[in-house]
Coordinates of C-alpha atoms and ligand atoms in Angstrom, one line a residue:
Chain A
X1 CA -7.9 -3.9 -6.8
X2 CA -6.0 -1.3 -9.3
X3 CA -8.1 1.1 -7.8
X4 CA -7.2 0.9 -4.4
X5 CA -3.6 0.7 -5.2
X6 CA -3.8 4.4 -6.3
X7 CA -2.1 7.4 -5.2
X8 CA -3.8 9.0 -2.0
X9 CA -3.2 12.5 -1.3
X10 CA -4.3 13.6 2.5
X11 CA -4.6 17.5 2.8
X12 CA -3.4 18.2 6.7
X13 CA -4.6 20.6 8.6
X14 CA -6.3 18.9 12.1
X15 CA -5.9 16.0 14.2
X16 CA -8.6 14.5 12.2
X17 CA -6.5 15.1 8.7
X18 CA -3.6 13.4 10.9
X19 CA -6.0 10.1 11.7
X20 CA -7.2 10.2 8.0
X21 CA -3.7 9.9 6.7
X22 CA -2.8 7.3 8.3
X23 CA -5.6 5.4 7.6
X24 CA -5.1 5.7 3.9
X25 CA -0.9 4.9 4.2
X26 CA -2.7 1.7 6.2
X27 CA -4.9 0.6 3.5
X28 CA -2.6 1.3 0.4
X29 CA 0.3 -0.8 2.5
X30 CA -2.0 -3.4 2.7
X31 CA -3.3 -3.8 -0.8
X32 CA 0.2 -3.5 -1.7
X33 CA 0.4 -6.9 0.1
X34 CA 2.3 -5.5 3.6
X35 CA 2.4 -7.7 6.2
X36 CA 0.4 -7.3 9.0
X37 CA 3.3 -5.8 11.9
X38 CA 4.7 -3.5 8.3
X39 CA 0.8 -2.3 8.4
X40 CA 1.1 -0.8 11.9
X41 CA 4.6 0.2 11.5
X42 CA 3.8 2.8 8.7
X43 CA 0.9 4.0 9.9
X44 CA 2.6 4.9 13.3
X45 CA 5.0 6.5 10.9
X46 CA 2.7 8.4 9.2
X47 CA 0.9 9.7 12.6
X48 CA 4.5 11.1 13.6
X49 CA 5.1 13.4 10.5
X50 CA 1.7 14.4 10.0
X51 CA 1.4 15.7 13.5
X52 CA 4.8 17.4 12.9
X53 CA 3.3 19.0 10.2
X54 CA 0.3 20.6 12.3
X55 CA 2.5 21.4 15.3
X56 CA 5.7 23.0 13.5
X57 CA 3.6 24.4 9.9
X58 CA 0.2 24.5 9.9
X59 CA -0.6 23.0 7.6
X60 CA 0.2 20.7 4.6
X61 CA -0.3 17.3 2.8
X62 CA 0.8 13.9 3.1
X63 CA 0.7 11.4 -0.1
X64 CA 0.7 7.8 0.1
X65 CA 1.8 6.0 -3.6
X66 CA 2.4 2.8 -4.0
X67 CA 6.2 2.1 -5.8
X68 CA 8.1 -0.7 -7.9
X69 CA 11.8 -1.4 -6.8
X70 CA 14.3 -4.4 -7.2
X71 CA 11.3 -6.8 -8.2
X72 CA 9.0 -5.7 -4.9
X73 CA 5.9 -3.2 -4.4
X74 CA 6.7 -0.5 -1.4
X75 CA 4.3 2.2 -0.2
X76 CA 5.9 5.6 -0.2
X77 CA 4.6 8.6 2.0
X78 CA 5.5 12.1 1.4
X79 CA 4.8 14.4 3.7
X80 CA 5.3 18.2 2.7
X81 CA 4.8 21.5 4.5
X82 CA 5.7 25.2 3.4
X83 CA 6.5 25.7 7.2
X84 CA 9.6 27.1 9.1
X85 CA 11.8 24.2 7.9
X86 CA 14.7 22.3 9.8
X87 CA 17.1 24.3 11.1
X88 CA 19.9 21.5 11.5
X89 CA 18.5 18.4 10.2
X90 CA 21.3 15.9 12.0
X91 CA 20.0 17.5 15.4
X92 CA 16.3 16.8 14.2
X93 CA 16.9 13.3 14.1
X94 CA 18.4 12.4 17.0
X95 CA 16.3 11.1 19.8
X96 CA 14.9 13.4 22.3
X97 CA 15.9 16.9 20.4
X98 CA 12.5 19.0 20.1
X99 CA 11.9 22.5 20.2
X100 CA 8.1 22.0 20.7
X101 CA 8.4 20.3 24.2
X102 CA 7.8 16.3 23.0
X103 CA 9.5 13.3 23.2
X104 CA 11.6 14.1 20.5
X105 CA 11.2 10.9 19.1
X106 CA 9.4 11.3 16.0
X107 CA 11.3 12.0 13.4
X108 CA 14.2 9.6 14.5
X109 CA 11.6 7.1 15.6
X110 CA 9.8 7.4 12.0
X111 CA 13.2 6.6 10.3
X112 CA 13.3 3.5 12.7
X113 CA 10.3 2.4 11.4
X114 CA 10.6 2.9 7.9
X115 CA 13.0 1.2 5.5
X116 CA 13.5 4.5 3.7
X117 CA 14.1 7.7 4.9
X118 CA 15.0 11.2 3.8
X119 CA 14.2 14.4 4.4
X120 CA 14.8 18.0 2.3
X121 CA 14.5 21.1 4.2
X122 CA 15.8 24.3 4.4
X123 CA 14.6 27.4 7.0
X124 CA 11.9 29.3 5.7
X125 CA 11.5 27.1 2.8
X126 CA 9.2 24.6 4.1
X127 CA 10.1 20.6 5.1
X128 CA 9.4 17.3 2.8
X129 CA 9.6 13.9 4.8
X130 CA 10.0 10.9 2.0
X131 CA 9.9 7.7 3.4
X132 CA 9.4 4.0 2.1
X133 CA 8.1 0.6 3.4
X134 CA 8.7 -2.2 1.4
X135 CA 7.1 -5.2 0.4
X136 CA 7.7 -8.9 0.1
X137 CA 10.2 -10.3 -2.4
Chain B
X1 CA -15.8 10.6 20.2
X2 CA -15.3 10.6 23.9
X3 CA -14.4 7.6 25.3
X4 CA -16.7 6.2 27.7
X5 CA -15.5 5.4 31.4
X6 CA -17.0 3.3 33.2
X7 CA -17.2 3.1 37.4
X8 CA -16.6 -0.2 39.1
X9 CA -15.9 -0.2 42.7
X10 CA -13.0 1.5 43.4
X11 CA -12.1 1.4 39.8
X12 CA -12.5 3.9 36.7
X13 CA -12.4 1.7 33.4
X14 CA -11.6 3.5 30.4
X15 CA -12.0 1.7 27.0
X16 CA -11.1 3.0 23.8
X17 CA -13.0 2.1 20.9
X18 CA -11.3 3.9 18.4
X19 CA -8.5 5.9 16.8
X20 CA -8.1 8.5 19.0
X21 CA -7.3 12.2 18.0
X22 CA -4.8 14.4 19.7
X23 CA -8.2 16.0 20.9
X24 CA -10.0 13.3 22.3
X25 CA -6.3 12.0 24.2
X26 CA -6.0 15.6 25.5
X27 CA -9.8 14.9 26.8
X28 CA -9.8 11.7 28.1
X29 CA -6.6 12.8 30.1
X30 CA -8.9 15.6 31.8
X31 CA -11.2 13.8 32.4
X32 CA -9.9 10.8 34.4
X33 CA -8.2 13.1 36.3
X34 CA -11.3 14.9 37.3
X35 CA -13.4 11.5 37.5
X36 CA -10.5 9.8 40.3
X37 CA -10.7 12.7 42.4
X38 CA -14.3 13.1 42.4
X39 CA -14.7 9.2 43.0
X40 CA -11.6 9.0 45.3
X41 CA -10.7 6.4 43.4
X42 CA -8.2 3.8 43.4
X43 CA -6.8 3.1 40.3
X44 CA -7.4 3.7 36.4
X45 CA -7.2 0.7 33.9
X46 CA -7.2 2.4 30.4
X47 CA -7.5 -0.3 28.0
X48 CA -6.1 0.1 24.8
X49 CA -7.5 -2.8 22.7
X50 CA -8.8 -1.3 20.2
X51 CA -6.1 1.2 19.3
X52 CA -4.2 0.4 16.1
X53 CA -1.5 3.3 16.3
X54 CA 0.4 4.3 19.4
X55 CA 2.2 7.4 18.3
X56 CA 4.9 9.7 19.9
X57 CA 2.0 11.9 21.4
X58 CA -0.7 9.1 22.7
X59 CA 2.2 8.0 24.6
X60 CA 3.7 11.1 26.0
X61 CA -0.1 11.5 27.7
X62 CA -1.0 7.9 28.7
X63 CA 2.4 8.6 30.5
X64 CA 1.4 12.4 31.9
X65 CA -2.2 10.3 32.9
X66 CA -0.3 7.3 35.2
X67 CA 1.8 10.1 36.4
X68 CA -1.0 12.5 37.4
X69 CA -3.0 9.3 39.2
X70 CA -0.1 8.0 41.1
X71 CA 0.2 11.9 42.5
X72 CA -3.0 11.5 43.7
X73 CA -2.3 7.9 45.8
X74 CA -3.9 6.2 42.8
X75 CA -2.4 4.1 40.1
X76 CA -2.8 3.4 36.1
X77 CA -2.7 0.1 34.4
X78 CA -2.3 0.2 31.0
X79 CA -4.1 -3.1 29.5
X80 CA -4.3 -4.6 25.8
X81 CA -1.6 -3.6 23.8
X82 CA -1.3 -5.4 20.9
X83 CA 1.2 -7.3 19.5
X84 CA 2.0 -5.0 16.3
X85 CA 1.5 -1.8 18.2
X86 CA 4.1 -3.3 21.0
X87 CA 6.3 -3.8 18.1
X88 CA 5.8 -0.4 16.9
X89 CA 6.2 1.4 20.0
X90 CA 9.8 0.0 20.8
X91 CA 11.0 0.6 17.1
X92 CA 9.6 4.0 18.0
X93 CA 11.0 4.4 21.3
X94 CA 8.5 4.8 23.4
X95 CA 8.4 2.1 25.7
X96 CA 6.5 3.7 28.8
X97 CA 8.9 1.7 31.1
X98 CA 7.4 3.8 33.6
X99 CA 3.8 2.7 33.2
X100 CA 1.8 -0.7 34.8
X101 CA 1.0 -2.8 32.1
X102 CA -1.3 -5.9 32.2
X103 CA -2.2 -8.3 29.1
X104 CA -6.1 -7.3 29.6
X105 CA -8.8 -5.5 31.5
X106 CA -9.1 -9.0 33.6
X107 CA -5.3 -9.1 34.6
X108 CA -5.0 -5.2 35.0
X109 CA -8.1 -5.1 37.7
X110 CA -6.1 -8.1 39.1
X111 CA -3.1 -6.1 39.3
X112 CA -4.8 -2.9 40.8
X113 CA -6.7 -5.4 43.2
X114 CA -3.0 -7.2 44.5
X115 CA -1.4 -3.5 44.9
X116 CA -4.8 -2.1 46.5
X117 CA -4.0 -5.2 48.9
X118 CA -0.6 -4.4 49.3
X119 CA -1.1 -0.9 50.4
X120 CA -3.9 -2.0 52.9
X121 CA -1.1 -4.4 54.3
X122 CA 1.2 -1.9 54.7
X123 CA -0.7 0.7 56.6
X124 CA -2.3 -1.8 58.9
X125 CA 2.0 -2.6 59.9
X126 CA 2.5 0.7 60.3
X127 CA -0.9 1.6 62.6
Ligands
LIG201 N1 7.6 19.7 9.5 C1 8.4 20.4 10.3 N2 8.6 21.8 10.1 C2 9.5 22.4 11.0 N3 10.2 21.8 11.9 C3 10.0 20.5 12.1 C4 9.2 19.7 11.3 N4 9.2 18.4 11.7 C5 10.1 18.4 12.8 N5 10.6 19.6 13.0 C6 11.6 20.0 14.0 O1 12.4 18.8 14.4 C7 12.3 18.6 15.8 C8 12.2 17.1 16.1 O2 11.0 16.5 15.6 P1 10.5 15.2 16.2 O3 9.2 14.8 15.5 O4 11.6 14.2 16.2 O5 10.2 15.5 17.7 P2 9.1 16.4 18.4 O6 8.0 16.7 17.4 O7 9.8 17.6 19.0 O8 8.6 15.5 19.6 P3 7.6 14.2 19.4 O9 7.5 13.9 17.9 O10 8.4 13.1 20.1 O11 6.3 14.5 20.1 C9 11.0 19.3 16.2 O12 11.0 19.7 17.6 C10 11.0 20.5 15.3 O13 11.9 21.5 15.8
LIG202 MG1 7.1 15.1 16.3

């Protein structure tokens, strides 16, 4: 058990590294004792900034860590790049604005999804996505 | 990992069996494009049962796909969405109101069958 309930860190770099990381933010949610719908929920999450990552920087890494808050477990993903960064971060999360021809959706979308949001970024200095899902009472 | 298509009839059946990369999406959207043109096909049911994540970018193609097959006088049925990955998608916001959906491969071959129907109906009026 305490073993899979450990920090996971995803080096991304392809759309396999993308795949992977969700994967492990899907396992470590569910050890963490995630309900089933929260399961899907974060690793759709963790699909959209991960691909962000190898569209807009390259490359980068995504951890998954589990996390102890107001008497309930949450999993927490970080995704981190050393990429272009966010120009204007408020424009960035409204629905539809891309620069890379998408939806537009998937850093607004990701915040939907997630309890916890927050992201620190600053042009030229690279973009880190923190997000949270929590757990049961 | 490709994902196999199948023929039947009139129909191309595309199942996917797994999580699906950006890569093979970008392929299986080729590729049905090519197969319904070679095959003069009717319709495309893509069916979806198997996927746990429907992200930003599986939907933007499964889109580009139904749009591409109606554009050639065919259509797309999307078939087996889960429950959780339906849940997903609308927190998400991408609901592919644009897109024929059917519970599962069964109802979404109905579907195609009742529109293939339709259109026969129509163009023996007309003629
Ligand atoms: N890691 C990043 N580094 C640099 N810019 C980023 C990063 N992530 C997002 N952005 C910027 O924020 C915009 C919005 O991102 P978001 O994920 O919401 O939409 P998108 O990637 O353009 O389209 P979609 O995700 O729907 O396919 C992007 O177009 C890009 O300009
Ligand atoms: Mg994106």
């Amino acid at each position: 058990m305490a073993a899979s309930q450990a920090e996971v860190r995803v080096a991304i770099a392809t759309d396999d590294d993308v795949v992977a990381a969700r994967q492990a933010g899907r396992q470590l949610a569910e050890s963490l004792g995630l309900a089933t719908t929260d399961l899907t929920l974060v690793a759709t999450a963790i699909s959209e900034v991960a691909r962000n990552i190898t569209a807009y920087a390259g490359t980068g890494e995504i951890v998954v860590r589990p996390v102890d808050g107001r008497g309930r477990r949450g999993v927490q993903v970080i995704a981190s790049d050393e990429g272009p960064g966010i120009e204007d971060i408020d424009r960035a999360l409204q629905d539809g604005f891309t620069t890379g021809g998408g939806l537009g959706l998937g850093l607004p979308g990701a915040r939907r999804l997630m309890d916890e949001f927050a992201i620190n970024s600053r042009p030229g200095a690279g973009t880190t996505v923190t997000m949270t899902k929590w757990g049961p009472q | 990992m490709p994902v196999p298509i199948l023929k039947q009839g009139s129909v191309l059946i595309a199942s996917i069996q797994r999580a699906l990369t950006d890569t093979d999406v970008v392929l299986l959207q080729e590729t049905l494009i090519e197969q319904v043109g070679r095959y003069r096909s009717r319709g495309i049911v893509v069916d979806v049962a198997a996927i746990d994540v429907m992200d930003s970018f599986v939907a933007r193609s499964l889109r580009a796909i139904a749009q591409m097959t109606r554009l050639r006088g065919a259509e797309m049925v999307l078939v087996g969405i889960q429950p959780e990955v339906a849940f997903a998608m609308v927190q998400l916001g991408t609901s592919l109101e644009d897109v024929l959906t059917a519970l599962d491969l069964e109802e979404g071959l109905a579907l195609l069958e009742s529109l293939g129907g339709e259109a026969e109906r129509r163009g023996g009026l007309a003629g």
